[in-house]
PDB file of C-alpha atoms in Angstrom:
ATOM      1  CA  MET A   1       0.000   0.000   0.000  1.00 50.00           C
ATOM      2  CA  ARG A   2       2.864   2.344   0.772  1.00 50.00           C
ATOM      3  CA  TYR A   3       4.184   1.747  -2.740  1.00 46.00           C
ATOM      4  CA  SER A   4       0.909   2.703  -4.449  1.00 48.00           C
ATOM      5  CA  LEU A   5       0.578   5.923  -2.407  1.00 41.00           C
ATOM      6  CA  ARG A   6       4.115   6.891  -3.287  1.00 48.00           C
ATOM      7  CA  ARG A   7       3.436   6.086  -6.933  1.00 46.00           C
ATOM      8  CA  GLU A   8       0.233   8.164  -6.921  1.00 44.00           C
ATOM      9  CA  ALA A   9       2.070  11.016  -5.226  1.00 38.00           C
ATOM     10  CA  CYS A  10       4.774  10.836  -7.892  1.00 38.00           C
ATOM     11  CA  LEU A  11       2.151  10.975 -10.621  1.00 41.00           C
ATOM     12  CA  LEU A  12       0.282  13.839  -8.960  1.00 37.00           C
ATOM     13  CA  LEU A  13       3.343  15.980  -8.243  1.00 34.00           C
ATOM     14  CA  PRO A  14       4.007  17.037 -11.876  1.00 38.00           C
ATOM     15  CA  VAL A  15       0.348  17.993 -12.278  1.00 37.00           C
ATOM     16  CA  LEU A  16       0.447  20.139  -9.147  1.00 34.00           C
ATOM     17  CA  LEU A  17       3.656  21.798 -10.289  1.00 38.00           C
ATOM     18  CA  LEU A  18       2.322  22.539 -13.776  1.00 37.00           C
ATOM     19  CA  LEU A  19      -1.126  23.737 -12.705  1.00 36.00           C
ATOM     20  CA  PRO A  20      -0.056  27.308 -11.866  1.00 39.00           C
ATOM     21  CA  LEU A  21       1.715  27.567 -15.216  1.00 37.00           C
ATOM     22  CA  LEU A  22      -1.327  26.334 -17.085  1.00 38.00           C
ATOM     23  CA  CYS A  23      -3.629  28.771 -15.307  1.00 40.00           C
ATOM     24  CA  CYS A  24      -1.420  31.848 -15.764  1.00 43.00           C
ATOM     25  CA  GLY A  25      -3.077  32.828 -19.041  1.00 46.00           C
ATOM     26  CA  CYS A  26      -6.658  32.088 -18.025  1.00 50.00           C
ATOM     27  CA  GLY A  27      -7.451  35.746 -17.336  1.00 55.00           C
ATOM     28  CA  ASP A  28      -6.418  36.714 -20.860  1.00 73.00           C
ATOM     29  CA  ARG A  29      -9.007  34.513 -22.562  1.00 81.00           C
ATOM     30  CA  GLY A  30     -11.672  37.223 -22.346  1.00 86.00           C
ATOM     31  CA  LYS A  31      -9.320  39.807 -23.814  1.00 91.00           C
ATOM     32  CA  GLN A  32      -8.340  37.495 -26.653  1.00 94.00           C
ATOM     33  CA  ALA A  33     -11.999  36.697 -27.348  1.00 94.00           C
ATOM     34  CA  LEU A  34     -12.717  40.429 -27.663  1.00 92.00           C
ATOM     35  CA  LEU A  35      -9.803  40.833 -30.083  1.00 96.00           C
ATOM     36  CA  ASP A  36     -11.069  37.879 -32.129  1.00 96.00           C
ATOM     37  CA  GLU A  37     -14.597  39.347 -32.232  1.00 94.00           C
ATOM     38  CA  SER A  38     -13.205  42.747 -33.197  1.00 95.00           C
ATOM     39  CA  GLN A  39     -11.184  41.287 -36.058  1.00 97.00           C
ATOM     40  CA  HIS A  40     -14.189  39.267 -37.238  1.00 96.00           C
ATOM     41  CA  SER A  41     -16.326  42.434 -37.270  1.00 96.00           C
ATOM     42  CA  VAL A  42     -13.730  44.324 -39.323  1.00 98.00           C
ATOM     43  CA  GLU A  43     -13.527  41.397 -41.758  1.00 98.00           C
ATOM     44  CA  THR A  44     -17.342  41.303 -42.015  1.00 96.00           C
ATOM     45  CA  ALA A  45     -17.402  44.997 -42.904  1.00 97.00           C
ATOM     46  CA  LEU A  46     -14.539  44.721 -45.384  1.00 98.00           C
ATOM     47  CA  ASN A  47     -16.175  41.726 -47.086  1.00 98.00           C
ATOM     48  CA  ALA A  48     -19.357  43.780 -47.537  1.00 97.00           C
ATOM     49  CA  TRP A  49     -17.296  46.619 -49.039  1.00 98.00           C
ATOM     50  CA  LYS A  50     -15.484  44.191 -51.333  1.00 98.00           C
ATOM     51  CA  LEU A  51     -18.861  42.877 -52.559  1.00 98.00           C
ATOM     52  CA  GLY A  52     -19.933  46.423 -53.452  1.00 97.00           C
ATOM     53  CA  GLU A  53     -22.374  46.917 -50.582  1.00 96.00           C
ATOM     54  CA  LYS A  54     -22.936  50.260 -48.871  1.00 95.00           C
ATOM     55  CA  PRO A  55     -21.821  50.753 -45.232  1.00 95.00           C
ATOM     56  CA  SER A  56     -25.471  51.095 -44.155  1.00 94.00           C
ATOM     57  CA  VAL A  57     -26.097  47.386 -44.910  1.00 94.00           C
ATOM     58  CA  LEU A  58     -24.053  46.543 -41.804  1.00 95.00           C
ATOM     59  CA  LEU A  59     -26.584  48.230 -39.525  1.00 93.00           C
ATOM     60  CA  ASP A  60     -29.132  45.545 -40.429  1.00 90.00           C
ATOM     61  CA  SER A  61     -26.871  42.633 -39.472  1.00 83.00           C
ATOM     62  CA  PRO A  62     -27.450  40.651 -36.228  1.00 85.00           C
ATOM     63  CA  GLN A  63     -24.544  42.573 -34.638  1.00 86.00           C
ATOM     64  CA  ALA A  64     -25.202  46.100 -35.884  1.00 93.00           C
ATOM     65  CA  ILE A  65     -21.966  47.625 -37.160  1.00 96.00           C
ATOM     66  CA  GLU A  66     -21.545  51.301 -37.920  1.00 96.00           C
ATOM     67  CA  PHE A  67     -18.473  51.515 -40.167  1.00 97.00           C
ATOM     68  CA  PHE A  68     -16.641  54.711 -41.088  1.00 97.00           C
ATOM     69  CA  ASP A  69     -14.070  54.769 -43.884  1.00 97.00           C
ATOM     70  CA  ASP A  70     -13.788  57.790 -46.191  1.00 95.00           C
ATOM     71  CA  ASP A  71     -12.665  55.679 -49.155  1.00 96.00           C
ATOM     72  CA  TRP A  72     -15.752  53.473 -48.861  1.00 97.00           C
ATOM     73  CA  ASN A  73     -17.995  56.527 -48.467  1.00 94.00           C
ATOM     74  CA  ARG A  74     -16.456  57.994 -51.661  1.00 93.00           C
ATOM     75  CA  SER A  75     -17.418  54.796 -53.523  1.00 92.00           C
ATOM     76  CA  ALA A  76     -13.878  53.506 -53.944  1.00 97.00           C
ATOM     77  CA  ASN A  77     -13.731  49.803 -54.750  1.00 98.00           C
ATOM     78  CA  LEU A  78     -12.030  47.463 -52.313  1.00 99.00           C
ATOM     79  CA  VAL A  79     -10.055  44.987 -54.413  1.00 98.00           C
ATOM     80  CA  GLU A  80      -8.377  43.061 -51.603  1.00 98.00           C
ATOM     81  CA  TYR A  81      -7.516  43.302 -47.929  1.00 99.00           C
ATOM     82  CA  SER A  82      -5.244  41.567 -45.464  1.00 99.00           C
ATOM     83  CA  VAL A  83      -5.513  41.894 -41.688  1.00 98.00           C
ATOM     84  CA  GLN A  84      -1.999  42.365 -40.337  1.00 98.00           C
ATOM     85  CA  GLN A  85      -2.546  42.718 -36.602  1.00 97.00           C
ATOM     86  CA  THR A  86      -5.315  43.073 -34.044  1.00 98.00           C
ATOM     87  CA  TYR A  87      -4.249  44.546 -30.728  1.00 97.00           C
ATOM     88  CA  TYR A  88      -5.208  46.749 -27.799  1.00 97.00           C
ATOM     89  CA  GLU A  89      -4.320  50.434 -27.713  1.00 95.00           C
ATOM     90  CA  THR A  90      -2.813  51.630 -24.432  1.00 93.00           C
ATOM     91  CA  ASN A  91      -6.273  52.848 -23.364  1.00 93.00           C
ATOM     92  CA  GLY A  92      -7.718  49.333 -23.873  1.00 93.00           C
ATOM     93  CA  THR A  93      -9.461  50.028 -27.188  1.00 95.00           C
ATOM     94  CA  PRO A  94      -9.257  47.195 -29.746  1.00 97.00           C
ATOM     95  CA  ARG A  95      -7.546  48.184 -32.995  1.00 98.00           C
ATOM     96  CA  CYS A  96      -7.009  46.338 -36.242  1.00 98.00           C
ATOM     97  CA  ALA A  97      -4.207  47.117 -38.734  1.00 98.00           C
ATOM     98  CA  VAL A  98      -5.184  46.186 -42.284  1.00 99.00           C
ATOM     99  CA  ASP A  99      -3.562  46.429 -45.716  1.00 99.00           C
ATOM    100  CA  LEU A 100      -6.142  47.517 -48.291  1.00 99.00           C
ATOM    101  CA  VAL A 101      -5.937  47.497 -52.084  1.00 99.00           C
ATOM    102  CA  ILE A 102      -8.295  50.248 -53.248  1.00 98.00           C
ATOM    103  CA  LYS A 103      -9.306  51.231 -56.774  1.00 98.00           C
ATOM    104  CA  VAL A 104     -10.849  54.604 -57.569  1.00 96.00           C
ATOM    105  CA  GLY A 105     -12.297  55.027 -61.046  1.00 94.00           C
ATOM    106  CA  GLU A 106      -9.765  54.430 -63.827  1.00 94.00           C
ATOM    107  CA  GLN A 107      -6.738  54.935 -61.577  1.00 95.00           C
ATOM    108  CA  PRO A 108      -4.505  51.930 -60.890  1.00 97.00           C
ATOM    109  CA  PRO A 109      -5.157  50.091 -57.615  1.00 98.00           C
ATOM    110  CA  GLU A 110      -3.393  51.568 -54.603  1.00 98.00           C
ATOM    111  CA  GLN A 111      -2.221  49.681 -51.512  1.00 98.00           C
ATOM    112  CA  VAL A 112      -2.639  51.470 -48.185  1.00 97.00           C
ATOM    113  CA  ARG A 113      -2.125  50.435 -44.557  1.00 98.00           C
ATOM    114  CA  VAL A 114      -4.968  51.586 -42.315  1.00 98.00           C
ATOM    115  CA  THR A 115      -5.929  51.088 -38.693  1.00 98.00           C
ATOM    116  CA  TYR A 116      -9.506  50.653 -37.537  1.00 98.00           C
ATOM    117  CA  GLU A 117     -10.575  51.385 -33.976  1.00 97.00           C
ATOM    118  CA  MET A 118     -13.589  49.664 -32.399  1.00 96.00           C
ATOM    119  CA  VAL A 119     -15.970  50.948 -29.725  1.00 95.00           C
ATOM    120  CA  ASN A 120     -19.293  49.579 -28.463  1.00 92.00           C
ATOM    121  CA  LYS A 121     -21.848  52.374 -28.417  1.00 91.00           C
ATOM    122  CA  GLU A 122     -25.526  52.022 -27.530  1.00 87.00           C
ATOM    123  CA  GLY A 123     -25.865  48.400 -28.625  1.00 84.00           C
ATOM    124  CA  ARG A 124     -23.910  48.670 -31.842  1.00 89.00           C
ATOM    125  CA  LEU A 125     -20.273  48.311 -32.746  1.00 94.00           C
ATOM    126  CA  VAL A 126     -18.700  51.463 -34.155  1.00 97.00           C
ATOM    127  CA  ILE A 127     -15.633  50.871 -36.324  1.00 98.00           C
ATOM    128  CA  ALA A 128     -13.771  53.927 -37.549  1.00 98.00           C
ATOM    129  CA  ARG A 129     -10.633  54.370 -39.596  1.00 97.00           C
ATOM    130  CA  ASP A 130      -7.952  56.186 -37.668  1.00 95.00           C
ATOM    131  CA  PRO A 131      -7.142  59.295 -39.736  1.00 90.00           C
ATOM    132  CA  MET A 132      -3.572  59.257 -38.401  1.00 89.00           C
ATOM    133  CA  SER A 133      -2.836  55.783 -39.772  1.00 80.00           C
TER     134      SER A 133
END
């Protein structure tokens, strides 16, 4: 019997030692989920733009999104996009850096790096392009 208790203790010891390490990141799951949701919302909006929709169509979606981008409002065509990074600003606001390929009229497509900032406001998600990006 002494042997089996010692064996069980030996098996349990690594688990007890690793448990604090495994739980260290548990508090960050909510933050990561918010970043994932934010990126998904930006991608939803950009897909609508790429399909030729107007920004107002996003207000009728299950998660109402109010999207502000001057190029989209000026009827520029979104040819392609690539999300580069989704992160938190120092004030805790989710931000999403995106490379856009935009075509205006007969001009050749132009690649620009933009940053979108997300804020929940009165039951809808507001996504706005940072004019300084």
